[in-house]
Coordinates of C-alpha atoms in Angstrom, one line a residue:
X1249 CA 8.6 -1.4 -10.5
X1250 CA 10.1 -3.7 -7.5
X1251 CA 13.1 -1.8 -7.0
X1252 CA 15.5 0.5 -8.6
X1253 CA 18.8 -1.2 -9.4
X1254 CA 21.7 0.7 -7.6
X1255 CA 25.8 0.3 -7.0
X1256 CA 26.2 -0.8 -3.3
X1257 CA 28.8 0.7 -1.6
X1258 CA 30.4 -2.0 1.0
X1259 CA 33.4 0.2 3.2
X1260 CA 34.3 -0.2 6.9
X1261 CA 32.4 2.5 9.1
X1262 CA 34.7 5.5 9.2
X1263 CA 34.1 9.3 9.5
X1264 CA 34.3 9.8 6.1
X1265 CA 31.9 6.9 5.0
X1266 CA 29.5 7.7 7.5
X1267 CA 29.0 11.2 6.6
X1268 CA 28.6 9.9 2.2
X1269 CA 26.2 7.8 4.1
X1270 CA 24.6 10.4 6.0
X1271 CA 24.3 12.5 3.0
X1272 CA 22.7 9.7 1.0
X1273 CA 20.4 9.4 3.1
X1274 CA 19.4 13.1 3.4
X1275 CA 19.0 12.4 -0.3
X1276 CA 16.6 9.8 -0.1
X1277 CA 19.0 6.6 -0.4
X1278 CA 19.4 3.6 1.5
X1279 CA 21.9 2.8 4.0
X1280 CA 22.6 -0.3 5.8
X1281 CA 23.8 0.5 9.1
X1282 CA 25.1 -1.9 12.4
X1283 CA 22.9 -1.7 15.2
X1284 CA 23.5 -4.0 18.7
X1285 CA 20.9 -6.0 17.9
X1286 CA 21.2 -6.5 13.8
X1287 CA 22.1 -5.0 11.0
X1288 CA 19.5 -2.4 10.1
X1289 CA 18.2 -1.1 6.6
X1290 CA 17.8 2.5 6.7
X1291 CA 16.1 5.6 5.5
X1292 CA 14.8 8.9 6.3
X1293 CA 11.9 8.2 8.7
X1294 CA 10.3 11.3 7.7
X1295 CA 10.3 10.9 3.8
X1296 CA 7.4 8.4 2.7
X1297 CA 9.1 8.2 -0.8
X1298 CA 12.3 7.2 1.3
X1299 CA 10.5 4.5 3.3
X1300 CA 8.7 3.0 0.4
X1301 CA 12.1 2.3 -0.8
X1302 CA 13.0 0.1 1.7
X1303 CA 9.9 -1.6 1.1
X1304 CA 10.9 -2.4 -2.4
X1305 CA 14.4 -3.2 -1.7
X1306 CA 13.6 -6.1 1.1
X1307 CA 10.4 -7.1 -0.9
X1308 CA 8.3 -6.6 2.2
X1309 CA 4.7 -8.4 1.4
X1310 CA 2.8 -5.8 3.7
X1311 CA 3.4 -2.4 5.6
X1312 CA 4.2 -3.0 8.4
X1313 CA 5.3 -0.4 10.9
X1314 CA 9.0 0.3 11.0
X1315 CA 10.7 1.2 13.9
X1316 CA 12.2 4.2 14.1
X1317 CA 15.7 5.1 15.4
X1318 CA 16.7 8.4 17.2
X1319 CA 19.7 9.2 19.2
X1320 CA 18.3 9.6 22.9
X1321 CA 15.3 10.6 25.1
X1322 CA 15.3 13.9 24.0
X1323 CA 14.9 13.2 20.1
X1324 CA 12.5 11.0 20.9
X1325 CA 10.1 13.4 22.8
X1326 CA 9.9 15.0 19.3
X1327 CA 8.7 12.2 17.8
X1328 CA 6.3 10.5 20.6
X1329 CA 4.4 11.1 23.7
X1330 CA 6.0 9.4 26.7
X1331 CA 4.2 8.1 29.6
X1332 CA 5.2 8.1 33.1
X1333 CA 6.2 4.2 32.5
X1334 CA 7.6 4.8 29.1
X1335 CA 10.1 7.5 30.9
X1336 CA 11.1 5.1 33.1
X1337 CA 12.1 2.5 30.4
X1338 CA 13.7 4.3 28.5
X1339 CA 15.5 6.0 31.2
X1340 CA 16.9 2.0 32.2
X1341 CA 17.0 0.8 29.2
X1342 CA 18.3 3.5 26.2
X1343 CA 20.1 3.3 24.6
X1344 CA 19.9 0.1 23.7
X1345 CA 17.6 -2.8 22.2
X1346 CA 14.3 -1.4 23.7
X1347 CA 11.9 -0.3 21.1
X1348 CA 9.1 1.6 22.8
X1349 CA 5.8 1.8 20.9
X1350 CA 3.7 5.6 21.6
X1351 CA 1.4 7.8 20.7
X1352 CA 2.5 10.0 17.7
X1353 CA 3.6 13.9 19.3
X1354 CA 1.6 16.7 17.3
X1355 CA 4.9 17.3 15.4
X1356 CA 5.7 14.1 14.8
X1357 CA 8.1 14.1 11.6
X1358 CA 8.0 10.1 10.9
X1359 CA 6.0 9.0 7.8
X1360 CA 2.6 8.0 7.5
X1361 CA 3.9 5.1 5.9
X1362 CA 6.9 4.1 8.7
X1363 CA 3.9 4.0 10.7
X1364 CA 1.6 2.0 8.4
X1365 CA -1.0 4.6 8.4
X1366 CA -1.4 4.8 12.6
X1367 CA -1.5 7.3 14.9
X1368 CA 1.3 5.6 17.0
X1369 CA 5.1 5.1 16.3
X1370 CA 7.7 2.6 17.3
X1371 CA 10.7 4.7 19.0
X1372 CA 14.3 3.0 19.6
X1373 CA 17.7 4.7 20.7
X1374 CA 20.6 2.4 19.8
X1375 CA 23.7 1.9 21.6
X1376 CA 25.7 0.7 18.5
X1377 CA 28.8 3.7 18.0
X1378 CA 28.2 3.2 13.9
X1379 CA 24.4 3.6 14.3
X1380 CA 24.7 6.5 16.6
X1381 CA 27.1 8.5 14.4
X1382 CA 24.7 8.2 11.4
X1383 CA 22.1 9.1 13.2
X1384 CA 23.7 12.3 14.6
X1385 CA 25.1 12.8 10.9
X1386 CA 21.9 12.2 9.2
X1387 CA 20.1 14.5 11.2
X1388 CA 16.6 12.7 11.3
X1389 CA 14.8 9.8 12.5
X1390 CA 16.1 6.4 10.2
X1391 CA 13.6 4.0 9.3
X1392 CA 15.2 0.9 9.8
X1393 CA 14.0 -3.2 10.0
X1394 CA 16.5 -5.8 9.7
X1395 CA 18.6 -5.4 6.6
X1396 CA 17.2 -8.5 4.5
X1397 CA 15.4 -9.7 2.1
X1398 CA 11.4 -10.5 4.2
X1399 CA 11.1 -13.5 4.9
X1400 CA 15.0 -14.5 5.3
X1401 CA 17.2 -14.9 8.6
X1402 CA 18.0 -11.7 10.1
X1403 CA 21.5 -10.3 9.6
X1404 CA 24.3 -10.1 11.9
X1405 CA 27.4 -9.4 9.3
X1406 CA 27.8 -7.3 6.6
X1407 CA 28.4 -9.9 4.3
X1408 CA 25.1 -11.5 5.5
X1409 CA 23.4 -7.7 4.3
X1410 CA 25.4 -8.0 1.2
X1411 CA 24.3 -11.5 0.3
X1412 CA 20.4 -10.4 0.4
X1413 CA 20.4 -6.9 -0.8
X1414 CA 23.3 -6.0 -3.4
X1415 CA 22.1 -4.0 -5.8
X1416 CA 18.9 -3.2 -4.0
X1417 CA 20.8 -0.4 -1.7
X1418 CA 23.8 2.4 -1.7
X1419 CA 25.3 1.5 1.4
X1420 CA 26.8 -0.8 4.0
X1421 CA 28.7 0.4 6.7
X1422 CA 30.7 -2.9 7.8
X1423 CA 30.9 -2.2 11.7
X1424 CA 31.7 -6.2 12.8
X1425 CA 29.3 -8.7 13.3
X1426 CA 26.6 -7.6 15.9
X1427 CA 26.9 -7.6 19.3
X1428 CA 23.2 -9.5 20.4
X1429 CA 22.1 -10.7 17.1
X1430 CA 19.1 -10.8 18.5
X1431 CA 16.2 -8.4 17.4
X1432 CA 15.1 -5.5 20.2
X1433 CA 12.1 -6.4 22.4
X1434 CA 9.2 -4.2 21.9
X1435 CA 6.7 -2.9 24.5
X1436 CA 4.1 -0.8 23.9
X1437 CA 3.0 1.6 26.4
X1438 CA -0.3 3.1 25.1
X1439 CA -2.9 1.9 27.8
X1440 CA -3.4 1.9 31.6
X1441 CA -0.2 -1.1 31.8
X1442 CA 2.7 -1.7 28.9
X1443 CA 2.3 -4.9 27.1
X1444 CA 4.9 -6.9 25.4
X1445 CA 4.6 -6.7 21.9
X1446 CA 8.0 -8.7 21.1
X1447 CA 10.3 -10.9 22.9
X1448 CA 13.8 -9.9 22.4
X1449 CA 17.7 -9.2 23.5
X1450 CA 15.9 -7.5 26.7
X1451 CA 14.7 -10.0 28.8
X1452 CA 10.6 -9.5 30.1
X1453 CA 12.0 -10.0 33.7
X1454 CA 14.7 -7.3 33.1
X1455 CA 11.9 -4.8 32.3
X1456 CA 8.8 -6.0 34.9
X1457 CA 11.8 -5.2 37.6
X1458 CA 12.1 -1.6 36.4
X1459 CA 8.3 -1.3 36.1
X1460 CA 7.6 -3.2 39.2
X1461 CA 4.9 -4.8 37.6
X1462 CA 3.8 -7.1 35.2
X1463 CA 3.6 -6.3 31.6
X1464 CA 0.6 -6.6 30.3
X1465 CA -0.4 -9.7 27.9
X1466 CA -1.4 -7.6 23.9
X1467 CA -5.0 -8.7 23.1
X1468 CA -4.7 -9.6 19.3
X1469 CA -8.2 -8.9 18.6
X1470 CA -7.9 -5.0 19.7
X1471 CA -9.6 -2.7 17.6
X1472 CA -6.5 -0.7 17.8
X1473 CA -3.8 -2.6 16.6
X1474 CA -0.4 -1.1 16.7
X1475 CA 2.2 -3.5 15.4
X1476 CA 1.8 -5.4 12.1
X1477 CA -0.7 -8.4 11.6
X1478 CA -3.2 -8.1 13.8
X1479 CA -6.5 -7.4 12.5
X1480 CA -7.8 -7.9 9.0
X1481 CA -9.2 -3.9 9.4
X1482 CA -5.9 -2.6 9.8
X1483 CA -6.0 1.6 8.8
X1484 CA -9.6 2.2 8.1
X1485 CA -11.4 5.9 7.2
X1486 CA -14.4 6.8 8.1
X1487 CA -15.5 6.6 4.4
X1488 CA -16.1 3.3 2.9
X1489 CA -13.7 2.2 0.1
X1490 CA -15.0 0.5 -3.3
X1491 CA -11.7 -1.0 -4.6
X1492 CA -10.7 -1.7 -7.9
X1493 CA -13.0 1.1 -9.7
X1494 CA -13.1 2.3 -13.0
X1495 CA -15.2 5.4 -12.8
X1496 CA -15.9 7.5 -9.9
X1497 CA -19.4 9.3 -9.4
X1498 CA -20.0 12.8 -8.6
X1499 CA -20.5 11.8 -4.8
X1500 CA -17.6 9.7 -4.3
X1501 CA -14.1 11.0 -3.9
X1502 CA -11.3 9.1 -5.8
X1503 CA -7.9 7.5 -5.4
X1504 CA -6.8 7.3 -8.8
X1505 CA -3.3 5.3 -10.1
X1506 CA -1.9 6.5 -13.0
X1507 CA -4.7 8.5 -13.9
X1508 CA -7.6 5.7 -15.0
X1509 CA -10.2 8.0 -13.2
X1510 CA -8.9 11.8 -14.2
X1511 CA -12.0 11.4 -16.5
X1512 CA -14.5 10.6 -13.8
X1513 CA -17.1 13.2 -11.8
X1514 CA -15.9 12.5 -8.6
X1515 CA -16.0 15.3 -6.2
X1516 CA -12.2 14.8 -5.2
X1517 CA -9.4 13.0 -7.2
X1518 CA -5.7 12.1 -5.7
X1519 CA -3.7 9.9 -7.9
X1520 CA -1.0 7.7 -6.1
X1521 CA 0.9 8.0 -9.2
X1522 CA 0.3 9.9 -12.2
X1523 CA 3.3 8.1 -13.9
X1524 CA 1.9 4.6 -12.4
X1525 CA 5.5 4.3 -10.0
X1526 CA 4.5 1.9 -7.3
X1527 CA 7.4 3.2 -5.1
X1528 CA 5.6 6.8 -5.7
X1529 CA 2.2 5.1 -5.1
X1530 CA 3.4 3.3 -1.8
X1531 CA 4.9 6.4 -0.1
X1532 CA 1.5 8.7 -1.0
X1533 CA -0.8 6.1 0.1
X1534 CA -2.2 6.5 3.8
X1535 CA -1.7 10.1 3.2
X1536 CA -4.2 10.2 0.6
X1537 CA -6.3 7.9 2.1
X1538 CA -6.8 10.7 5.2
X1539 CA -6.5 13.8 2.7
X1540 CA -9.5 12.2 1.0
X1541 CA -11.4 10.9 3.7
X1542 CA -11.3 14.4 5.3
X1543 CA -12.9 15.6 2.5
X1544 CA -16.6 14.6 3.6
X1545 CA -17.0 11.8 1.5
X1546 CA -18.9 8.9 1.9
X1547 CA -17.2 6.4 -0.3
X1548 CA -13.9 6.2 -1.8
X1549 CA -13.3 4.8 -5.6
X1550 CA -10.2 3.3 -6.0
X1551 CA -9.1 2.7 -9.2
X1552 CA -7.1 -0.9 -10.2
X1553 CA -3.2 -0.9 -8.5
X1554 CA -1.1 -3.5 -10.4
X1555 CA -0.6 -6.4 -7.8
X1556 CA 3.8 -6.8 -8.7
X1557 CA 5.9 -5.4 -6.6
X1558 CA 4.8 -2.6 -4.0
X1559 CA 1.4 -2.6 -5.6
X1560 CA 1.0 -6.2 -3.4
X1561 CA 1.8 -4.4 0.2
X1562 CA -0.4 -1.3 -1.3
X1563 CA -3.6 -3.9 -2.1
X1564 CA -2.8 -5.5 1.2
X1565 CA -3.9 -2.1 2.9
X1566 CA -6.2 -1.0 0.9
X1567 CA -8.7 -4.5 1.4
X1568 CA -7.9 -4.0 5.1
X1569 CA -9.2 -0.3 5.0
X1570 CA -11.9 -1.9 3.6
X1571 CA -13.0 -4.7 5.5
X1572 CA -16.1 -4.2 7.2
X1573 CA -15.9 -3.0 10.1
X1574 CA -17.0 -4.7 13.6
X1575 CA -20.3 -3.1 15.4

């Protein structure tokens, strides 16, 4: 299925909606929230069923990494590894539209799938009252890209969220029109110098003055990409994947969909769905992938995933894991 029809809520942000909204979202639901920057669609960052719903409601052709909101430095410490630059950013600059991009922590609680299957995670602390509150309320990292429909302008108003997504969410918490409308800029601070990774409300001169350097330029052709659309090998396992299988042999482990292999010899069988729910499907995917591929196999059947809905963004992945790789 694309997306489960729901009742949107639309109320101003008060106490008492943002706590029904917190709740919801401990609950798996989807909440619209105001950030600074733009409105924001979000969802438990540490429930992969939660963040394959927001894949489904915006219609999001690929899985992308979503960036993932916390309340300060010290929730995100849980969450990422921080550099001696990455300190100092987010020491200037948080909170506030600066999404940092880091190495995962061991204990790192967002998804798999908020992090399109990498061992790095976007990290931003917003200054937005509304966004803060639900945060705190919440009690967990939110998942959240713009609160549209992909491919459409980004929203600054409620009424611009409700326009695109009624019906698709349980909440919008009306907190004015945002203050930048403008998107956050992202740097990622991985290697020996950060590197821009977006442009956004926080100007590249604004952050090489805090650095005292210049950020680095992001080499698109990186092995190691960590923000969305950069190689055709995107998440790939050491095994090699043999996509749209219909058996599995007794050497081969298998990544089934609604069970068209639970009849094959393979040594190992996860099924994404034994029900065939592409929201189930999208929010079990890379975990499978590593569960299998830590299994010893050599190859990987994967059995047919309908390409509607989520099952587009899950074949999207799965040819990249594929891909061959470069020498």
């Amino acid at each position: 299925m694309a997306f489960t029809r729901r009742t949107t809520h639309v109320a101003p942000a008060t106490a008492e909606t943002i706590a029904a909204a917190a709740a919801c979202l401990r609950a798996g639901g989807l909440v619209a929230m105001p950030t600074e920057t733009v409105y924001g669609l979000a969802a438990d960052a540490a429930s992969g069923a939660a963040v394959a719903g927001v894949y489904a409601a915006k219609g999001r052709p690929s899985f992308n990494p979503l960036i993932a909101h916390v309340l300060d430095i010290a929730a995100a410490r849980r969450e990422g590894e921080f550099s001696r630059e990455a300190d100092r950013l987010a020491e200037a600059f948080w909170p506030g539209a600066l999404t940092l991009v880091l190495p995962a922590a061991r204990g790192c609680r967002v998804s798999l799938l908020a992090r399109a299957g990498l061992d790095t995670l976007a990290l931003r602390a917003p200054v937005h009252e509304t966004a803060r509150a639900l945060i705190e309320a919440a009690g967990t990292p939110l998942a959240a890209p713009s609160a549209n429909r992909s491919g459409r302008v980004s929203p600054t108003t409620a009424a611009h969220v409700l326009a695109d997504l009624d019906g698709r969410i349980d909440w919008i918490l009306d907190g004015g029109p945002a203050r930048l409308g403008l998107e956050s800029t992202i740097v990622a601070c991985l290697g020996a110098a950060p590197a821009l990774l977006r442009p956004g409300a926080i100007a590249r001169e604004d952050i090489e003055a805090v650095l005292h350097a210049p950020l680095a330029v992001r080499d698109q052709t990186e092995k190691t990409p960590n923000a969305p659309g950069q190689l055709k090998s995107h998440y790939a396992p050491r095994a090699r994947l043999r996509l749209e299988a219909r058996d599995a042999a007794s050497d081969e482990a298998a990544l089934d969909f609604a069970g068209a292999l639970a009849g094959a010899a393979a040594a190992a069988r996860l099924d994404l769905s034994p029900s065939g729910d592409l929201v189930e499907a999208a929010s079990n995917l890379f975990a499978y992938l590593r569960a299998l591929d830590e299994t010893g196999a050599e190859r990987i059947a994967v059995a047919p995933v309908p390409h509607r809905g989520l099952g587009v963004a899950i074949n999207d992945r799965l040819r990249r894991a594929a891909a061959p790789r470069e020498a």
